Short mmCIF file of C-alpha atoms and ligand atoms in Angstrom, two decimals:
data_model
loop_
_atom_site.label_atom_id
_atom_site.label_comp_id
_atom_site.label_asym_id
_atom_site.label_seq_id
_atom_site.Cartn_x
_atom_site.Cartn_y
_atom_site.Cartn_z
CA UNK A 1 9.25 109.87 136.09
CA UNK A 2 10.76 113.38 137.18
CA UNK A 3 11.87 113.95 140.78
CA UNK A 4 13.53 116.96 142.26
CA UNK A 5 15.31 116.99 145.47
CA UNK A 6 15.25 120.71 147.42
CA UNK A 7 18.63 121.40 149.40
CA UNK A 8 20.59 124.40 150.99
CA UNK A 9 22.34 126.73 149.16
CA UNK A 10 26.01 125.47 148.65
CA UNK A 11 25.24 121.75 148.75
CA UNK A 12 23.88 121.11 145.26
CA UNK A 13 26.95 119.74 144.08
CA UNK A 14 27.29 117.56 146.78
CA UNK A 15 23.61 116.02 146.75
CA UNK A 16 24.25 115.61 142.67
CA UNK A 17 27.27 113.37 143.70
CA UNK A 18 24.69 111.41 146.40
CA UNK A 19 22.29 110.86 143.45
CA UNK A 20 25.03 109.82 141.04
CA UNK A 21 25.80 107.07 143.86
CA UNK A 22 22.24 105.88 144.24
CA UNK A 23 21.92 105.41 140.66
CA UNK A 24 19.76 108.35 139.62
CA UNK A 25 19.53 109.52 135.64
CA UNK A 26 19.53 112.64 133.86
CA UNK A 27 20.62 114.77 136.96
CA UNK A 28 20.62 118.48 136.78
CA UNK A 29 22.03 121.20 139.31
CA UNK A 30 19.76 123.97 140.09
CA UNK A 31 19.74 126.68 142.65
CA UNK A 32 18.97 124.92 145.85
CA UNK A 33 17.45 121.77 143.69
CA UNK A 34 18.76 119.05 142.00
CA UNK A 35 16.52 117.54 139.18
CA UNK A 36 16.64 113.64 138.13
CA UNK A 37 14.74 110.70 136.37
CA UNK A 38 13.64 107.70 138.35
CA UNK A 39 11.17 105.19 139.67
CA UNK A 40 9.24 104.62 142.52
CA UNK A 41 12.28 102.55 144.02
CA UNK A 42 14.59 105.40 143.73
CA UNK A 43 12.34 107.95 145.05
CA UNK A 44 11.70 105.81 148.36
CA UNK A 45 15.90 105.09 148.39
CA UNK A 46 16.26 109.03 147.88
CA UNK A 47 14.08 109.59 150.98
CA UNK A 48 16.31 107.05 152.96
CA UNK A 49 19.58 107.69 151.83
CA UNK A 50 19.96 111.01 150.64
CA UNK A 51 22.17 113.21 153.44
CA UNK A 52 21.99 116.41 152.06
CA UNK A 53 18.28 116.65 150.49
CA UNK A 54 15.73 118.67 152.44
CA UNK A 55 12.76 117.05 150.44
CA UNK A 56 12.09 115.04 147.32
CA UNK A 57 9.23 116.33 145.30
CA UNK A 58 7.46 114.69 142.71
CA UNK A 59 5.99 117.43 140.10
CA UNK A 60 2.23 116.23 138.86
CA UNK A 61 1.02 119.13 137.42
CA UNK A 62 2.28 122.07 135.32
CA UNK A 63 0.52 125.08 133.53
CA UNK A 64 0.71 128.59 132.74
CA UNK A 65 -2.23 130.96 133.96
CA UNK A 66 -2.90 134.35 132.70
CA UNK A 67 -4.41 135.89 135.71
CA UNK A 68 -5.90 135.17 139.07
CA UNK A 69 -9.30 133.98 137.46
CA UNK A 70 -7.64 131.72 135.00
CA UNK A 71 -5.48 130.36 137.78
CA UNK A 72 -8.47 129.31 139.57
CA UNK A 73 -10.35 127.96 136.72
CA UNK A 74 -7.01 125.69 136.07
CA UNK A 75 -7.12 124.40 139.35
CA UNK A 76 -10.92 123.58 139.35
CA UNK A 77 -10.18 121.04 136.54
CA UNK A 78 -7.72 118.94 138.31
CA UNK A 79 -8.06 115.47 139.74
CA UNK A 80 -6.85 115.24 143.07
CA UNK A 81 -8.41 111.99 143.37
CA UNK A 82 -4.89 110.64 141.60
CA UNK A 83 -3.15 112.17 144.71
CA UNK A 84 -5.02 111.35 147.76
CA UNK A 85 -8.17 109.73 149.42
CA UNK A 86 -10.70 111.90 151.11
CA UNK A 87 -10.11 110.62 154.30
CA UNK A 88 -6.16 111.75 154.45
CA UNK A 89 -5.24 114.87 156.02
CA UNK A 90 -3.06 117.69 153.67
CA UNK A 91 -1.62 120.95 153.66
CA UNK A 92 -0.19 123.30 151.16
CA UNK A 93 3.58 124.76 151.03
CA UNK A 94 5.56 126.32 148.63
CA UNK A 95 6.77 129.55 147.19
CA UNK A 96 5.47 132.18 144.93
CA UNK A 97 6.87 134.96 142.98
CA UNK A 98 4.60 136.44 140.69
CA UNK A 99 3.16 139.80 139.84
CA UNK A 100 -0.40 138.32 139.69
CA UNK A 101 -0.12 137.52 143.45
CA UNK A 102 1.01 140.06 146.11
CA UNK A 103 0.12 138.23 148.66
CA UNK A 104 2.28 135.20 148.18
CA UNK A 105 -0.10 132.75 150.71
CA UNK A 106 -3.11 133.72 148.65
CA UNK A 107 -2.53 130.92 145.17
CA UNK A 108 -1.63 128.36 148.32
CA UNK A 109 -4.90 129.15 149.73
CA UNK A 110 -6.85 128.93 146.65
CA UNK A 111 -4.79 125.35 145.76
CA UNK A 112 -6.21 124.10 149.15
CA UNK A 113 -10.02 125.46 148.53
CA UNK A 114 -9.73 123.67 145.04
CA UNK A 115 -8.93 120.31 146.65
CA UNK A 116 -11.54 120.56 149.51
CA UNK A 117 -14.24 121.81 146.68
CA UNK A 118 -12.82 118.84 144.68
CA UNK A 119 -13.90 116.28 147.19
CA UNK A 120 -16.79 117.80 148.31
CA UNK A 121 -18.41 118.05 144.97
CA UNK A 122 -17.37 114.16 144.43
CA UNK A 123 -18.18 112.73 147.66
CA UNK A 124 -19.99 115.36 149.77
CA UNK A 125 -17.21 115.29 151.96
CA UNK A 126 -13.99 117.61 152.90
CA UNK A 127 -10.56 116.34 153.60
CA UNK A 128 -9.04 117.93 156.80
CA UNK A 129 -6.25 120.40 156.65
CA UNK A 130 -3.49 120.18 158.85
CA UNK A 131 -0.82 122.22 158.78
CA UNK A 132 1.77 120.46 161.26
CA UNK A 133 1.88 117.15 160.16
CA UNK A 134 -0.29 116.46 157.39
CA UNK A 135 -0.62 112.81 155.61
CA UNK A 136 -0.55 114.32 152.02
CA UNK A 137 1.81 117.84 151.68
CA UNK A 138 1.21 119.38 148.11
CA UNK A 139 4.17 121.78 147.02
CA UNK A 140 3.05 124.85 144.94
CA UNK A 141 5.61 126.50 143.02
CA UNK A 142 4.92 129.89 140.97
CA UNK A 143 7.18 131.70 138.98
CA UNK A 144 5.54 134.92 137.23
CA UNK A 145 2.76 132.86 135.09
CA UNK A 146 4.14 129.44 135.20
CA UNK A 147 2.37 126.88 138.13
CA UNK A 148 3.75 123.88 139.02
CA UNK A 149 2.40 121.62 141.71
CA UNK A 150 4.06 118.86 143.11
CA UNK A 151 3.66 116.01 145.87
CA UNK A 152 6.16 116.33 148.62
CA UNK A 153 7.06 112.47 149.19
CA UNK A 154 9.05 113.13 152.64
CA UNK A 155 6.50 115.40 154.68
CA UNK A 156 8.64 116.61 157.36
CA UNK A 157 11.63 117.80 156.11
CA UNK A 158 14.50 115.26 155.91
CA UNK A 159 16.91 117.17 158.37
CA UNK A 160 14.24 115.77 160.98
CA UNK A 161 16.07 112.31 161.07
CA UNK A 162 14.28 111.26 164.18
CA UNK A 163 17.31 111.02 166.33
CA UNK A 164 17.85 114.18 167.77
CA UNK A 165 15.55 114.16 170.97
CA UNK A 166 17.23 117.56 172.59
CA UNK A 167 19.69 120.54 171.51
CA UNK A 168 21.75 123.26 172.78
CA UNK A 169 21.54 126.42 171.47
CA UNK A 170 22.12 127.11 167.71
CA UNK A 171 22.38 123.54 166.58
CA UNK A 172 23.80 122.81 163.18
CA UNK A 173 20.75 121.31 160.94
CA UNK A 174 21.82 117.63 160.02
CA UNK A 175 21.78 118.09 156.53
CA UNK A 176 24.12 120.98 156.69
CA UNK A 177 26.17 118.90 158.89
CA UNK A 178 26.38 115.87 156.34
CA UNK A 179 27.15 118.51 153.81
CA UNK A 180 29.86 120.04 155.43
CA UNK A 181 31.39 116.50 156.11
CA UNK A 182 31.08 115.68 152.56
CA UNK A 183 32.61 118.90 151.04
CA UNK A 184 35.65 118.78 153.49
CA UNK A 185 36.79 115.47 151.87
CA UNK A 186 37.22 113.33 154.96
CA UNK A 187 38.29 110.09 154.05
CA UNK A 188 36.90 108.30 156.53
CA UNK A 189 39.63 106.27 157.30
CA UNK A 190 41.39 108.67 159.72
CA UNK A 191 40.09 110.41 163.08
CA UNK A 192 37.06 112.88 162.86
CA UNK A 193 36.66 115.55 165.64
CA UNK A 194 34.62 118.31 166.43
CA UNK A 195 35.46 120.26 169.78
CA UNK A 196 32.61 122.42 169.90
CA UNK A 197 30.22 119.69 169.36
CA UNK A 198 27.19 120.70 171.31
CA UNK A 199 24.15 118.22 171.14
CA UNK A 200 26.66 116.11 168.57
CA UNK A 201 25.36 116.84 165.13
CA UNK A 202 28.54 116.75 163.26
CA UNK A 203 30.10 113.63 164.93
CA UNK A 204 26.53 112.10 164.58
CA UNK A 205 26.55 112.62 161.19
CA UNK A 206 30.05 111.44 160.49
CA UNK A 207 29.67 108.27 162.24
CA UNK A 208 26.28 107.61 159.96
CA UNK A 209 28.38 108.05 156.92
CA UNK A 210 31.63 106.26 157.75
CA UNK A 211 29.68 103.22 158.81
CA UNK A 212 27.43 103.32 155.96
CA UNK A 213 23.92 103.56 157.68
CA UNK A 214 21.00 105.61 156.08
CA UNK A 215 20.81 109.13 157.85
CA UNK A 216 16.88 107.97 158.08
CA UNK A 217 17.45 104.96 160.08
CA UNK A 218 15.60 106.27 163.06
CA UNK A 219 12.89 107.96 160.93
CA UNK A 220 9.32 106.19 160.87
CA UNK A 221 7.10 108.55 158.76
CA UNK A 222 7.21 109.99 155.32
CA UNK A 223 4.55 111.16 153.27
CA UNK A 224 4.80 108.82 150.31
CA UNK A 225 3.36 105.97 152.68
CA UNK A 226 -0.26 107.85 152.61
CA UNK A 227 -0.08 107.86 149.00
CA UNK A 228 -2.65 105.60 147.14
CA UNK A 229 -0.12 103.67 145.29
CA UNK A 230 2.26 103.02 148.39
CA UNK A 231 4.16 100.01 147.68
CA UNK A 232 4.55 98.51 151.27
CA UNK A 233 6.30 95.37 150.03
CA UNK A 234 9.36 97.77 148.05
CA UNK A 235 9.71 99.61 150.87
CA UNK A 236 10.42 96.86 152.92
CA UNK A 237 13.11 95.68 150.49
CA UNK A 238 14.67 99.44 150.52
CA UNK A 239 14.95 99.35 154.24
CA UNK A 240 16.05 95.77 154.22
CA UNK A 241 19.08 96.69 151.77
CA UNK A 242 20.22 99.36 153.96
CA UNK A 243 22.82 98.47 156.83
CA UNK A 244 21.45 98.60 160.30
CA UNK A 245 24.65 97.95 162.23
CA UNK A 246 27.78 99.69 162.43
CA UNK A 247 30.87 98.53 160.62
CA UNK A 248 32.78 96.66 163.60
CA UNK A 249 36.38 97.22 161.96
CA UNK A 250 36.58 101.30 162.25
CA UNK A 251 40.42 101.57 163.34
CA UNK A 252 40.01 105.62 163.72
CA UNK A 253 38.28 107.53 166.23
CA UNK A 254 35.03 109.65 165.64
CA UNK A 255 34.96 112.12 168.74
CA UNK A 256 32.86 115.20 169.89
CA UNK A 257 33.74 117.40 172.93
CA UNK A 258 32.26 120.51 174.54
CA UNK A 259 32.68 122.51 177.63
CA UNK A 260 29.15 122.43 178.35
CA UNK A 261 28.22 118.90 180.36
CA UNK A 262 24.52 119.55 179.64
CA UNK A 263 24.76 119.49 175.79
CA UNK A 264 27.40 116.68 176.14
CA UNK A 265 24.69 114.39 177.89
CA UNK A 266 22.07 115.68 174.93
CA UNK A 267 24.78 114.05 172.38
CA UNK A 268 25.14 110.77 174.61
CA UNK A 269 21.23 110.78 174.38
CA UNK A 270 20.89 111.34 170.79
CA UNK A 271 22.97 108.54 169.52
CA UNK A 272 20.86 106.12 171.63
CA UNK A 273 18.33 105.95 169.05
CA UNK A 274 21.25 105.09 166.54
CA UNK A 275 22.89 101.62 165.79
CA UNK A 276 26.47 103.44 166.03
CA UNK A 277 28.05 101.14 168.88
CA UNK A 278 31.31 102.32 170.29
CA UNK A 279 32.40 103.93 166.98
CA UNK A 280 31.62 107.46 168.36
CA UNK A 281 32.27 108.99 171.75
CA UNK A 282 31.62 112.31 173.46
CA UNK A 283 33.84 114.35 176.10
CA UNK A 284 33.08 117.07 178.49
CA UNK A 285 36.39 119.59 177.86
CA UNK A 286 37.54 122.88 177.14
CA UNK A 287 38.65 122.43 173.48
CA UNK A 288 42.32 123.75 174.82
CA UNK A 289 42.26 120.66 176.86
CA UNK A 290 41.16 117.98 174.20
CA UNK A 291 43.80 115.71 173.28
CA UNK A 292 43.47 114.87 169.84
CA UNK A 293 44.23 111.49 168.38
CA UNK A 294 46.83 111.79 165.83
CA UNK A 295 46.01 113.05 162.23
CA UNK A 296 42.65 113.32 161.00
CA UNK A 297 39.90 116.11 159.98
CA UNK A 298 38.31 118.41 162.70
CA UNK A 299 35.06 120.67 161.80
CA UNK A 300 33.80 123.18 164.03
CA UNK A 301 31.24 125.42 164.37
CA UNK A 302 32.09 127.81 167.28
CA UNK A 303 30.23 130.57 168.73
CA UNK A 304 30.12 133.15 165.93
CA UNK A 305 29.98 136.16 168.70
CA UNK A 306 26.53 137.65 168.34
CA UNK A 307 25.88 137.45 171.92
CA UNK A 308 29.68 137.60 173.11
CA UNK A 309 30.88 140.97 173.99
CA UNK A 310 33.08 142.53 171.61
CA UNK A 311 36.47 141.44 172.42
CA UNK A 312 36.13 138.07 174.08
CA UNK A 313 34.74 136.54 170.05
CA UNK A 314 38.47 137.74 169.00
CA UNK A 315 40.36 136.12 171.68
CA UNK A 316 38.39 132.74 171.40
CA UNK A 317 39.01 132.81 167.82
CA UNK A 318 43.24 133.39 168.77
CA UNK A 319 43.03 130.49 171.35
CA UNK A 320 41.34 128.45 168.40
CA UNK A 321 44.19 129.33 165.59
CA UNK A 322 46.80 128.45 168.61
CA UNK A 323 45.01 125.27 169.43
CA UNK A 324 45.41 124.02 165.95
CA UNK A 325 49.06 125.10 165.42
CA UNK A 326 50.51 123.60 168.63
CA UNK A 327 47.87 120.54 168.86
CA UNK A 328 46.89 119.48 165.53
CA UNK A 329 49.68 118.81 163.38
CA UNK A 330 48.30 116.61 160.42
CA UNK A 331 45.09 117.60 160.84
CA UNK A 332 42.64 119.24 157.79
CA UNK A 333 40.84 121.79 160.25
CA UNK A 334 37.54 123.62 158.99
CA UNK A 335 35.78 126.33 160.79
CA UNK A 336 32.27 127.49 159.85
CA UNK A 337 31.40 130.93 160.93
CA UNK A 338 29.56 134.18 160.04
CA UNK A 339 32.15 136.30 161.60
CA UNK A 340 34.49 137.49 158.88
CA UNK A 341 36.35 139.37 161.37
CA UNK A 342 36.99 136.65 164.01
CA UNK A 343 38.38 134.43 161.01
CA UNK A 344 41.38 136.91 161.13
CA UNK A 345 42.13 136.37 164.96
CA UNK A 346 43.01 132.52 163.81
CA UNK A 347 45.93 134.20 162.37
CA UNK A 348 46.09 131.25 159.74
CA UNK A 349 45.95 131.24 155.90
CA UNK A 350 42.58 129.28 154.91
CA UNK A 351 43.54 127.00 151.81
CA UNK A 352 40.05 127.05 150.93
CA UNK A 353 36.57 129.10 151.35
CA UNK A 354 33.21 128.07 150.47
CA UNK A 355 30.32 130.29 151.18
CA UNK A 356 27.26 128.45 153.08
CA UNK A 357 24.09 129.83 154.56
CA UNK A 358 23.46 128.33 158.14
CA UNK A 359 19.85 129.11 158.55
CA UNK A 360 19.87 132.63 157.50
CA UNK A 361 23.23 133.80 158.27
CA UNK A 362 25.78 133.95 155.42
CA UNK A 363 28.73 132.07 156.45
CA UNK A 364 32.14 130.82 155.43
CA UNK A 365 33.47 127.44 155.50
CA UNK A 366 37.14 127.81 155.62
CA UNK A 367 40.06 125.07 155.50
CA UNK A 368 43.23 125.15 157.51
CA UNK A 369 45.81 122.53 156.88
CA UNK A 370 48.16 122.17 159.68
CA UNK A 371 51.31 120.72 158.41
CA UNK A 372 53.70 118.64 160.58
CA UNK A 373 57.02 120.42 161.00
CA UNK A 374 57.26 123.43 159.11
CA UNK A 375 55.53 124.19 155.75
CA UNK A 376 59.14 124.24 153.83
CA UNK A 377 60.03 120.77 155.35
CA UNK A 378 56.19 119.56 154.34
CA UNK A 379 56.81 121.08 151.06
CA UNK A 380 60.66 120.19 150.04
CA UNK A 381 61.41 117.37 152.59
CA UNK A 382 63.98 119.55 154.21
CA UNK A 383 64.47 120.91 157.73
CA UNK A 384 64.55 125.02 157.80
C1 SAM B 401 27.27 126.87 168.21
S1 SAM B 401 27.04 125.80 169.37
C2 SAM B 401 27.70 124.29 168.47
C3 SAM B 401 26.66 123.63 168.05
C4 SAM B 401 26.62 122.34 167.60
N1 SAM B 401 27.61 122.35 166.36
C5 SAM B 401 25.66 121.32 167.20
O1 SAM B 401 25.07 120.99 166.25
O2 SAM B 401 24.81 121.10 168.21
C6 SAM B 401 28.72 126.00 170.10
C7 SAM B 401 29.42 125.31 171.21
O3 SAM B 401 30.35 125.74 171.80
C8 SAM B 401 30.62 125.27 173.27
N2 SAM B 401 31.55 126.14 173.62
C9 SAM B 401 32.06 127.44 173.72
N3 SAM B 401 33.10 127.71 174.55
C10 SAM B 401 33.71 126.47 174.33
C11 SAM B 401 35.27 126.11 174.75
N4 SAM B 401 35.72 127.03 175.18
N5 SAM B 401 35.59 124.83 174.67
C12 SAM B 401 34.67 123.51 174.05
N6 SAM B 401 33.23 124.05 173.70
C13 SAM B 401 32.93 125.23 173.88
C14 SAM B 401 29.11 125.78 173.49
O4 SAM B 401 28.95 124.96 174.79
C15 SAM B 401 28.48 125.33 172.46
O5 SAM B 401 28.05 124.19 172.56
#
């Protein structure tokens, strides 16, 4: 069957790589989506294993329509029995971009009505709508006069991993954090640090990756479990084949630190639901006092300065740049920020820049390679 994995802008290639590793065929990269071919087992694996996907959709109906009347008529011909039982709750979400519908929620209401009418006509019973946590989630995609209805096999988005009990302000999305780690090219053999870790998203995702533990190890619910064709035995097999314990021999460190004791407490709490053992630790420190282990990768998501008064954000970024130069020789340092002026205060030349959206903020993800000794010594092996 055809499968569609949705993701964030900028993570499409990383997701395609993840899919390749899962054994997906005919992978095609689109805008915020990657499509591929696979079977039920791959759909289950996709939900359990894909770190950068938001949801896994299965297109079930696709048609062209002339106008609103024609759209309603085509919906009334569909057989929803194939996709849900009348005693299950459901919801319709999606995206609509069409001259036929100026109010974009309207076609979703029409699909909802068509489903209710179908079951009412057939069984004299109306299935309940549950917008918050439906059993069955339909995805409606309309682009001009083309309509695709899909089943969302994930239900709640896959970045709701089930491990995060509480967060500080502006936590990173888990799927985005995993994507940043993969983009950074961290070798999973050297140290990984985040000195602005907040509730710990980056170090936690790094520890899951390094230990080969699926991102959804703590998640219990998926929409596909409510489908008429749910195969409990196959799902158990998929779950069983995933490691649920950390590799015991990580000979490097994964550390998060933050100046706020409250968020560090949250980070420590968040790992309680995960089988990460001693592979990760958190410290309460101002970043300037954090003594990094030798060599590794740092990824930070420092304050962007929306709420800091004018100069303090530039002072902060200047101190971050000094910290990199003085304390992190041998590190690949990556900074995610929406504040393009503040980047200049780092006073370092990035070796790469990648455009990423953090929620709706356009950000740069920039890499700074901090060489040991001078750059000339590094490049030519001679002292200046
Ligand atoms: C945008 S949040 C990071 C969120 C984090 N990535 C997460 O997923 O929860 C920025 C963090 O920087 C921390 N912070 C601000 N100034 C700091 C400093 N001087 N040293 C260490 N941490 C600092 C704040 O306490 C806050 O938790």
